[in-house]
Coordinates of C-alpha atoms and ligand atoms in Angstrom, one line a residue:
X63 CA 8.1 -12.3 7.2
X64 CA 5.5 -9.8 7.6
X65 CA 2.0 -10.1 9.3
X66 CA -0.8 -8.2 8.0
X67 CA -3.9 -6.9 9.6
X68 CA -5.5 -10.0 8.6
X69 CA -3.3 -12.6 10.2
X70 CA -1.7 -12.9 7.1
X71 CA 1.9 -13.6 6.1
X72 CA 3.6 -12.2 3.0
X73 CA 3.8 -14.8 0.0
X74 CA 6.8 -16.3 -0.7
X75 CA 7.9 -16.4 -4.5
X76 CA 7.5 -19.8 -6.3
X77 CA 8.4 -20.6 -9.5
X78 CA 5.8 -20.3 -12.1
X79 CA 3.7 -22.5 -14.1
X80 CA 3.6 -22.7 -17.8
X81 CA 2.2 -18.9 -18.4
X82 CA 5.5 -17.8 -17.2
X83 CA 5.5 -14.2 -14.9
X84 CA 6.6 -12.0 -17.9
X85 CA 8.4 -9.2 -16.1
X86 CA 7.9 -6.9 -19.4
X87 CA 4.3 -7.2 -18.2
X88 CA 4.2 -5.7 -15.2
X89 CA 5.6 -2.4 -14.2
X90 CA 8.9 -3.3 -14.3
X91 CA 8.8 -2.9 -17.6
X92 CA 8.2 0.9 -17.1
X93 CA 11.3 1.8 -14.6
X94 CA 13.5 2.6 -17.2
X95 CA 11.2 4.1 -19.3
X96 CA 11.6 8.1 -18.8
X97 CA 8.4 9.8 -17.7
X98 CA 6.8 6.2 -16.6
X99 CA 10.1 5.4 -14.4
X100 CA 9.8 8.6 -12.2
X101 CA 8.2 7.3 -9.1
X102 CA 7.4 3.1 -8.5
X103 CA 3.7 2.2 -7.9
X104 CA 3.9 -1.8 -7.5
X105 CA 0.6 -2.6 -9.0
X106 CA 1.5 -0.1 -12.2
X107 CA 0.2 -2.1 -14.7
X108 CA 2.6 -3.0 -18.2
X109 CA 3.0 0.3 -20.4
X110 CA 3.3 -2.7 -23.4
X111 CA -0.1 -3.7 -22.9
X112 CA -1.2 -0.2 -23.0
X113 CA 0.6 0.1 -25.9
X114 CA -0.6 -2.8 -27.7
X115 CA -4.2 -1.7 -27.1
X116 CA -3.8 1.6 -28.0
X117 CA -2.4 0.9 -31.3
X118 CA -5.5 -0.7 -32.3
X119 CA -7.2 2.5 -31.7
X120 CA -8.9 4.5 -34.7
X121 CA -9.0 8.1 -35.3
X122 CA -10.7 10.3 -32.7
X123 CA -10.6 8.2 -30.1
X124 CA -10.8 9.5 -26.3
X125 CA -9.4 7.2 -23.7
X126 CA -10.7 7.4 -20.1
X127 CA -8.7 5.4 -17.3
X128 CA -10.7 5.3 -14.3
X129 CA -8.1 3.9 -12.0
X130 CA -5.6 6.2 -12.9
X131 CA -2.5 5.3 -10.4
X132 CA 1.0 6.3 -11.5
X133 CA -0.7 7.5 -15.2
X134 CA 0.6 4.9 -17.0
X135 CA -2.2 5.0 -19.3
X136 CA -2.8 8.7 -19.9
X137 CA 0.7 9.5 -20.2
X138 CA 1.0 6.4 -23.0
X139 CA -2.1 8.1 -24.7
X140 CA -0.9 11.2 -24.9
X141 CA 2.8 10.7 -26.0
X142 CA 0.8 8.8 -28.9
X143 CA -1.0 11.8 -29.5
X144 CA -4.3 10.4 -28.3
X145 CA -6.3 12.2 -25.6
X146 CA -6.9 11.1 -22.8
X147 CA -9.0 11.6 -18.9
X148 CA -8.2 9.4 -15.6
X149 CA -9.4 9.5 -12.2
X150 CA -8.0 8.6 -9.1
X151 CA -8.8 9.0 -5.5
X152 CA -5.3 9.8 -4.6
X153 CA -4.4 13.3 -4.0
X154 CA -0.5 12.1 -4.6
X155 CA -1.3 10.3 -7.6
X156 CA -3.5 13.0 -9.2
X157 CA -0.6 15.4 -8.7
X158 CA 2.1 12.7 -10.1
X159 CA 0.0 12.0 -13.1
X160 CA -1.0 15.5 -13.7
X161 CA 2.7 16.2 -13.8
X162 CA 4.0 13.4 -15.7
X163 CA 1.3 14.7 -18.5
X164 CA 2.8 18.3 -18.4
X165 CA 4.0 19.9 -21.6
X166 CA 7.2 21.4 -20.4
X167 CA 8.2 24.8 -21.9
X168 CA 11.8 24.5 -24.0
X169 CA 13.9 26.0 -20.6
X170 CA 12.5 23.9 -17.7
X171 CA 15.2 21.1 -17.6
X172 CA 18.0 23.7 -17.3
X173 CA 16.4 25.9 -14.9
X174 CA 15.6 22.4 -12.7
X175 CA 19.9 21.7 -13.2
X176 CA 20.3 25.1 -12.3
X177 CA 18.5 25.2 -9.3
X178 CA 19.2 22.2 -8.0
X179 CA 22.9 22.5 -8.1
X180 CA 22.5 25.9 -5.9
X181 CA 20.0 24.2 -3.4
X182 CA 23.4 21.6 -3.2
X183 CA 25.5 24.3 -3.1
X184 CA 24.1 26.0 -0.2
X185 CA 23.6 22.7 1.8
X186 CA 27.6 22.1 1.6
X187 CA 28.4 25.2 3.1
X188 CA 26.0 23.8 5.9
X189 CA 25.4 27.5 7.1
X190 CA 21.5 25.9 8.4
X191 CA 22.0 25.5 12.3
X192 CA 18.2 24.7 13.1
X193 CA 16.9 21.4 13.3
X194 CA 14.5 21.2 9.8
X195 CA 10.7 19.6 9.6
X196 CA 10.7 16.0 9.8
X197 CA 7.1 14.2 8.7
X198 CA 5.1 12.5 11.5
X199 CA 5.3 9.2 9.8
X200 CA 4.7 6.3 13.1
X201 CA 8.3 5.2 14.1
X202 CA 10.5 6.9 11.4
X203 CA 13.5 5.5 12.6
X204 CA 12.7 3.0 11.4
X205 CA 12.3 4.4 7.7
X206 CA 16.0 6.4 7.8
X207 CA 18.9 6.6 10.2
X208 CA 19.7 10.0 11.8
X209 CA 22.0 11.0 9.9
X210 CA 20.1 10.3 6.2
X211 CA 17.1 11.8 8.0
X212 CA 18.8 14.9 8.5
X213 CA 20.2 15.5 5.3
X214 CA 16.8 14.3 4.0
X215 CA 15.2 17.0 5.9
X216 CA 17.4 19.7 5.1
X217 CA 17.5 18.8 1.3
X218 CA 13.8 19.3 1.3
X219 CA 13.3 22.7 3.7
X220 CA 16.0 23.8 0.9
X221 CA 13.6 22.9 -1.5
X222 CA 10.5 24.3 -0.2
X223 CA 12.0 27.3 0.0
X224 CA 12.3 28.0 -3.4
X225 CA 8.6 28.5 -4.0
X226 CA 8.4 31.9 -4.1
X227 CA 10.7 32.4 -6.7
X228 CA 11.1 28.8 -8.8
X229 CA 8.5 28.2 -12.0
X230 CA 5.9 25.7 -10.0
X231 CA 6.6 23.1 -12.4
X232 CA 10.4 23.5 -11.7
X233 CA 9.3 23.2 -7.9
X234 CA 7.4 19.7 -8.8
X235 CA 10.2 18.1 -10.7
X236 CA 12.6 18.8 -7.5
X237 CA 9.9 17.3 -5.3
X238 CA 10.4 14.4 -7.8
X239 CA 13.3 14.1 -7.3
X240 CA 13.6 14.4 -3.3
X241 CA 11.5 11.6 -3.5
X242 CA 13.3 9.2 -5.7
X243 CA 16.3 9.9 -3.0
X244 CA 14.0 9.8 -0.1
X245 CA 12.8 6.3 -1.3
X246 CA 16.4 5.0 -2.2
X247 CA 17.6 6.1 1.3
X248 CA 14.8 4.1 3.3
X249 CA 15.2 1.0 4.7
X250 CA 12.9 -0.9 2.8
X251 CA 12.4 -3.2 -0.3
X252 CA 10.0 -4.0 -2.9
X253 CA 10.4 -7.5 -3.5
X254 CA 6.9 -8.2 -2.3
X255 CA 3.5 -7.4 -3.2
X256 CA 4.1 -4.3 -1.7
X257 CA 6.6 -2.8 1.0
X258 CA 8.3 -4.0 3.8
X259 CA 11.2 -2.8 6.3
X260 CA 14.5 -4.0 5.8
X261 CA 17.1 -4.1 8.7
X262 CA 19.3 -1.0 8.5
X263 CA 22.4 -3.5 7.9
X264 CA 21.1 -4.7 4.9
X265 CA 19.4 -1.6 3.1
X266 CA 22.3 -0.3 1.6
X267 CA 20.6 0.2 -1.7
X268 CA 22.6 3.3 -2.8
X269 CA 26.7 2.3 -3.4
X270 CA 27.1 5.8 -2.9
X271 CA 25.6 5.9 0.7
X272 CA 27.8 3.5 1.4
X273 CA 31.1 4.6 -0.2
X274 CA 30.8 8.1 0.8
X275 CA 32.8 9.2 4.2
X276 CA 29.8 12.1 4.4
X277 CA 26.5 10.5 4.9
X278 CA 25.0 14.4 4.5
X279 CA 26.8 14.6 1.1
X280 CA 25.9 11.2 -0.2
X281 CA 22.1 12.5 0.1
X282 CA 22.7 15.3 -1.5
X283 CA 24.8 13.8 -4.5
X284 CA 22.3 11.3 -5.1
X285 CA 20.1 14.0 -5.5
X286 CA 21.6 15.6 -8.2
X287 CA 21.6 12.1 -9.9
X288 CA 18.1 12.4 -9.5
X289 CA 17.7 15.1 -10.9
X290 CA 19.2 14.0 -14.1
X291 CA 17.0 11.4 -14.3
X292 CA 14.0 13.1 -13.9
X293 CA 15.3 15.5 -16.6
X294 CA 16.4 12.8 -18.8
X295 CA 12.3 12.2 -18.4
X296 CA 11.0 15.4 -19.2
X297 CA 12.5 14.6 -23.2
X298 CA 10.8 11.6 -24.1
X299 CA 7.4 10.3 -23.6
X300 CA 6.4 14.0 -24.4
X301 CA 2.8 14.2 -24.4
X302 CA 2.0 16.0 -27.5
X303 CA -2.4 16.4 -26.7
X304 CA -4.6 17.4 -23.9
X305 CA -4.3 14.7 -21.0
X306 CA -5.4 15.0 -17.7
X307 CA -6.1 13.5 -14.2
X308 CA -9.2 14.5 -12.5
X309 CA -9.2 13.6 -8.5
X310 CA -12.5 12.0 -7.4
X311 CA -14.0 8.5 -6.8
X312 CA -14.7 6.2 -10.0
X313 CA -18.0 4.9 -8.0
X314 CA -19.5 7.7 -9.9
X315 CA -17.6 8.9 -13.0
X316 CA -19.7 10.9 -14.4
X317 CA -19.4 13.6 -10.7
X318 CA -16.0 13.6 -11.8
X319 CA -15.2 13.9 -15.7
X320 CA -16.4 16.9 -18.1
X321 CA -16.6 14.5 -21.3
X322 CA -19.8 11.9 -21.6
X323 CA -18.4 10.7 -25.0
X324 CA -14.9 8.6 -23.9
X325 CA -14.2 6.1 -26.8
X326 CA -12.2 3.5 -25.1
X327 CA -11.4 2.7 -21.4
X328 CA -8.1 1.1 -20.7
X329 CA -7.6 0.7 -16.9
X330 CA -6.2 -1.8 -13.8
X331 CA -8.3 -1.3 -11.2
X332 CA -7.4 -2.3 -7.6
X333 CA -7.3 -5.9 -7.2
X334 CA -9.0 -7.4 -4.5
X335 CA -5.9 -8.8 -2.7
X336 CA -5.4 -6.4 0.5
X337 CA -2.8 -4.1 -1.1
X338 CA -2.8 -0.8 0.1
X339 CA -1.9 2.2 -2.2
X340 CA -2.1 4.2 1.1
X341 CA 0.6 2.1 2.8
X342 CA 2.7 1.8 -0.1
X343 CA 3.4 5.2 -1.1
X344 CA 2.6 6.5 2.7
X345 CA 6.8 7.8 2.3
X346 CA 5.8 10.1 -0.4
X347 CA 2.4 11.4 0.7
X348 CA 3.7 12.3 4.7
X349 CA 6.9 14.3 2.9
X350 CA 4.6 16.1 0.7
X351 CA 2.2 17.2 3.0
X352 CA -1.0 14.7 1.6
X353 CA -1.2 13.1 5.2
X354 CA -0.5 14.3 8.7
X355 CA -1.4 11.5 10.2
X356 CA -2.2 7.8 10.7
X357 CA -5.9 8.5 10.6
X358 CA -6.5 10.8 7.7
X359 CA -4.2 7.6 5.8
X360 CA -6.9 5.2 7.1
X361 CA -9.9 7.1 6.2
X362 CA -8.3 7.5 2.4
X363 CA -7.9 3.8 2.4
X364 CA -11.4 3.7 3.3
X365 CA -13.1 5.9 0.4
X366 CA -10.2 3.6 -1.7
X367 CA -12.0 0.4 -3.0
X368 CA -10.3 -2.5 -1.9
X369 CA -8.3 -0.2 0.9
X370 CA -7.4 -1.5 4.2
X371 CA -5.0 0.2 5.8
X372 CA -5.5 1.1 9.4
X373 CA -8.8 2.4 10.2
X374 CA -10.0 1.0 6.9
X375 CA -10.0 -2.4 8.4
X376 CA -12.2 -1.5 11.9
X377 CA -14.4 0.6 9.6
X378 CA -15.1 -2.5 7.7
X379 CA -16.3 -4.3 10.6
X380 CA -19.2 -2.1 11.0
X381 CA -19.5 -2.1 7.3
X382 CA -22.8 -4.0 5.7
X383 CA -24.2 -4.9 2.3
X384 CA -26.9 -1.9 0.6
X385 CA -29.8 -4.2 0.8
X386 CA -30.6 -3.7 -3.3
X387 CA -26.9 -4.6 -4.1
X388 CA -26.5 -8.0 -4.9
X389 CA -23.4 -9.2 -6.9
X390 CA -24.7 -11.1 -10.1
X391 CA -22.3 -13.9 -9.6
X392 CA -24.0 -17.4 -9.1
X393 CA -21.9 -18.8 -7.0
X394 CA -20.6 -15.2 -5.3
X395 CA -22.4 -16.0 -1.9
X396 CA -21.4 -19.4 -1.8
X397 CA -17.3 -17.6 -1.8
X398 CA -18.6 -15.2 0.8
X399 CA -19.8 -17.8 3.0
X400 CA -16.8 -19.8 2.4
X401 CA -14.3 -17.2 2.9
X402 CA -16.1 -16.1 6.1
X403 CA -15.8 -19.3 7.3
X404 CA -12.2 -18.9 7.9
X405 CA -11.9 -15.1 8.2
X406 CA -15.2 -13.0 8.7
X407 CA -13.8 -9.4 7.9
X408 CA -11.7 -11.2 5.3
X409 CA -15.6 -11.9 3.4
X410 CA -16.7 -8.6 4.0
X411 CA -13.7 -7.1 2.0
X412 CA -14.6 -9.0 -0.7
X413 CA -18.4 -8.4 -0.6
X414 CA -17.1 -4.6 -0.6
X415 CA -14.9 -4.7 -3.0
X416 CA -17.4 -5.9 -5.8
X417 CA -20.0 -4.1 -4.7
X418 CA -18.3 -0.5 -4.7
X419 CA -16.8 -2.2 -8.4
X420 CA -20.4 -3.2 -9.2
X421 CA -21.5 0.5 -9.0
X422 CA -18.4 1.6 -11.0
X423 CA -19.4 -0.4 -13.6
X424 CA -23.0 0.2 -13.5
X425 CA -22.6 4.3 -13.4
X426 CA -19.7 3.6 -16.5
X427 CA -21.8 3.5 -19.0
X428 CA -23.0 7.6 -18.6
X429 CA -19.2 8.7 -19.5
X430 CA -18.9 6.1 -22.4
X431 CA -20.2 6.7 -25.9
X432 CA -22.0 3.9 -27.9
X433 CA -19.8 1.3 -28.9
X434 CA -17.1 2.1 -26.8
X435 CA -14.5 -1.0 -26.1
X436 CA -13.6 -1.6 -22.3
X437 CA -10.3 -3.1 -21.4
X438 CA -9.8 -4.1 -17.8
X439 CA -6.5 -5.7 -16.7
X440 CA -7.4 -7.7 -13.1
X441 CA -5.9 -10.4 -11.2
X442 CA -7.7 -13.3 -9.5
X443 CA -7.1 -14.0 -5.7
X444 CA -7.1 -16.9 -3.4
X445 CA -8.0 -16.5 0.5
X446 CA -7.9 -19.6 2.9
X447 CA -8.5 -22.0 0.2
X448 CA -11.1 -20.4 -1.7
X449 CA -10.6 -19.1 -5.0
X450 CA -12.0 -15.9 -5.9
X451 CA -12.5 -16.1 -9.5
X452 CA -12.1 -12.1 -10.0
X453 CA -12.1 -12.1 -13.8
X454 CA -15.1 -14.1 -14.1
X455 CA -17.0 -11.7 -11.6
X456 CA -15.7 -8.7 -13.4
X457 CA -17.5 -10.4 -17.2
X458 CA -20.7 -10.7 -15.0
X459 CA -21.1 -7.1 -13.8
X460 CA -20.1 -5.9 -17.2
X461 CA -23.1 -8.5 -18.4
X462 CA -25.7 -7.5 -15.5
X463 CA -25.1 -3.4 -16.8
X464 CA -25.9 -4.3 -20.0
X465 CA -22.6 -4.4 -21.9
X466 CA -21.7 -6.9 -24.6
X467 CA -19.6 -8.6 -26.1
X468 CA -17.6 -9.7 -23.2
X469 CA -14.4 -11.6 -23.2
X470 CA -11.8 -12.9 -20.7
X471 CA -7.8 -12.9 -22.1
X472 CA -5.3 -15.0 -19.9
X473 CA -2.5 -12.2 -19.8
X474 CA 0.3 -14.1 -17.3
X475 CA 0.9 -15.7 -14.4
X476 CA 1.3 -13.6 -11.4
X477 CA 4.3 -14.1 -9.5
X478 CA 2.8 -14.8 -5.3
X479 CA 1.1 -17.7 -5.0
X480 CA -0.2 -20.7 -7.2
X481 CA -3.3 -20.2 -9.7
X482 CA -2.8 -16.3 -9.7
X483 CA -3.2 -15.2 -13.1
X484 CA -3.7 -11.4 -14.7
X485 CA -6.6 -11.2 -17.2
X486 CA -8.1 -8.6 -19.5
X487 CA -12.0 -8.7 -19.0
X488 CA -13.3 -6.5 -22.7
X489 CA -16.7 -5.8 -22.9
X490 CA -18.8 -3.0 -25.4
X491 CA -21.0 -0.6 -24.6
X492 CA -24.0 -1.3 -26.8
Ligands
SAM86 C1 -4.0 -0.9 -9.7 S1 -3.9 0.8 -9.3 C2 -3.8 1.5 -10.9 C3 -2.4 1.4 -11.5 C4 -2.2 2.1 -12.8 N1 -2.8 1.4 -13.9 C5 -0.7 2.4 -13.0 O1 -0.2 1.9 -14.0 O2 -0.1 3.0 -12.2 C6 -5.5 1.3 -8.9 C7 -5.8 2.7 -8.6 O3 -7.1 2.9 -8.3 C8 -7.2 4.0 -7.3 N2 -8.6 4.0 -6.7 C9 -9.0 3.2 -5.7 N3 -10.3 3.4 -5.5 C10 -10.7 4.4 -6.3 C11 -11.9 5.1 -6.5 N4 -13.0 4.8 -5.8 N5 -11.9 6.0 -7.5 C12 -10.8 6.3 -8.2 N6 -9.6 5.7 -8.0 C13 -9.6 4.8 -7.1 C14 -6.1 3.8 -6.4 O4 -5.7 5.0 -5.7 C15 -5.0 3.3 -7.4 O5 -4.2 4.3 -7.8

């Protein structure tokens, strides 16, 4: 089992309560599902309960996701022909979303096929003597053996070096692709909350890699699987209206969005249950040139609510409450106090957390027009004993910044440990 940063060991799986997990409702549900299935994000939220919401929607409605992540929502908006601005913090993301929202001209999947199969091409007559650009991800061995590594690294210096001449959005949909084989390749598993390592024995995720006499050439067929796949995307889920990510931090919407006037906000923010978007997709982001290091990653957690990976977590020990910011929860401080008790950095994450999602909430308001309907999916957390009732927290906020009508909706049992539950918190702009 893995430790955290926080003492912490990994949950184990239990079976569930009454409110069974209902894998449809997480993002599980989306793997399959063309555009939505291009890259994994573990706390990708449940395209069907985008779905559902957004069917309820009237006429000239604008949807605004503030937590963008993968794009679940925006890319569900738009394929249902309803506009629709997100934010996220996440250079990777931004770029993933923006591209899963791209209208693709009629030619692109055949130029990707095209392409791809001459990048292959070339590779198999292995005329590349020098040793490619490998990423300066902390103990890669660990990630790939030598020999996937390799072929990993000559697959993408192969790809790079079509950017002179390839469309840029042909470029983007091989970099999806090198990623989906990168990931499948590593030696590591998702059946946590997030990542972990698997031993190298055990990783063989891919029957190919293992099938295959040429390790080089069982990368470099998966890749053209890939590739399929992420032109099998490219036909359905087409966004048919203006969509789009905008990178910047939802503290403040209104620095980041050109529209004052959104109509509906569907969104999961980050939950406050030490998951780290940073360390999960870290893979993708070192490959593609979004971190050069373990420090920049920190310091991204860091401007992340709810981050905590690396520096994130000794920057949070210097970290105290604005004076004027008190959480409108009765009994928040008694949960601070009790958490700290047990863990003292543990309480200050949590005393974080809702006060960065107290300022969202309170600067909200100045993107949203009158009457606009709020829809937050969030899950609950338990540290050391103490229950965090997150859901109940969230109504309060929305309360204390004026917003009405707030309810709570039991969505399902979470899948970790006992009395976790996902909830959507609504609430109106008056
Ligand atoms: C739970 S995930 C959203 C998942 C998304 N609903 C999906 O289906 O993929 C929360 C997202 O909030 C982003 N985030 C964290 N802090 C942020 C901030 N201050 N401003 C904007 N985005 C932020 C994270 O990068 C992460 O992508």
């Amino acid at each position: 089992m893995n430790k955290n940063l926080f003492g912490e060991t990994d949950a184990p799986n239990r079976t569930t309560g009454t409110l069974g997990r209902r894998e449809h409702l997480t993002f599980r549900g989306n793997l399959k599902k063309g555009r939505h299935g291009w890259l994994r994000l573990t706390p990708a939220y449940s395209l069907h309960i985008v779905r559902e919401i957004l069917e309820q929607c009237g006429p000239n409605e604008v949807v605004l996701d503030p937590f963008s992540g993968t794009g679940t929502t925006s890319l569900a908006s738009a394929s249902m022909g309803i506009p629709c601005h997100a934010v996220d913090i996440n250079p990777f993301l931004v770029w993933l979303g923006n591209l899963k929202l791209t209208i693709f001209d009629d030619g692109t999947t055949t130029a990707l096929q095209r392409l791809a199969g001459r990048i292959v091409a070339t590779l198999r007559r292995r005329t590349d003597s020098k040793q490619p650009w490998v990423p300066d991800i902390h103990k890669i061995e660990k990630w790939w053996d030598a020999s996937s590594l390799d072929a990993l690294a000559r697959l993408f210096e192969r790809i790079q070096k079509t950017r002179a001449t390839a469309e840029p959005h042909v470029l983007d949909l091989l970099n999806i692709a090198f990623c989906r084989v990168m990931i499948q390749t590593a030696h590591v598993s998702f059946a946590h909350q997030s990542m972990s390592f698997k031993k190298p024995r055990e990783s063989a995720q891919l029957p190919l890699l293992r099938t295959m006499e040429d390790p080089y050439d069982a990368v470099w067929t998966v890749f053209l699987d890939e590739v399929s796949h992420v032109s099998a995307g490219i036909e359905t889920d087409t966004p048919s209206v203006d969509a789009r990510v905008f990178q910047g931090d939802s503290r403040d919407p209104s620095a980041v969005l050109p529209r004052s006037d959104y109509t509906t906000v569907i969104t999961s923010p980050p939950y406050p249950n030490r998951m780290s978007y940073i360390r999960e997709l870290r893979p993708y982001m070192y490959w593609l040139g979004h971190l050069t290091n373990g420090r920049q990653a920190g310091e991204l957690d860091w401007q992340a609510i709810g981050g905590t990976w690396g520096c994130a977590t000794s920057m949070l020990g210097t970290w105290a409450p604005a004076s004027d910011s008190g959480v409108p929860f009765p009994k928040f401080d008694r949960i601070i106090a009790s958490i700290a008790e047990e863990h003292e950095l543990l309480a200050r994450y949590v005393h974080k957390y809702f006060e960065d999602i107290g300022q969202h909430i309170e600067n909200l308001g100045r993107v949203l027009c009158s009457g606009a309907r709020c829809h937050y999916i969030v899950g609950n957390s338990k540290f050391y004993g103490t229950l965090l009732p997150v859901e109940e927290i969230y109504a309060a906020l929305f309360e204390d910044a004026g917003f009405g009508d707030v309810t709570i909706e039991t969505i399902r049992k979470r899948n970790s440990k006992k009395e976790l539950y996902e909830y959507t918190v609504c609430a109106t702009r008056p």
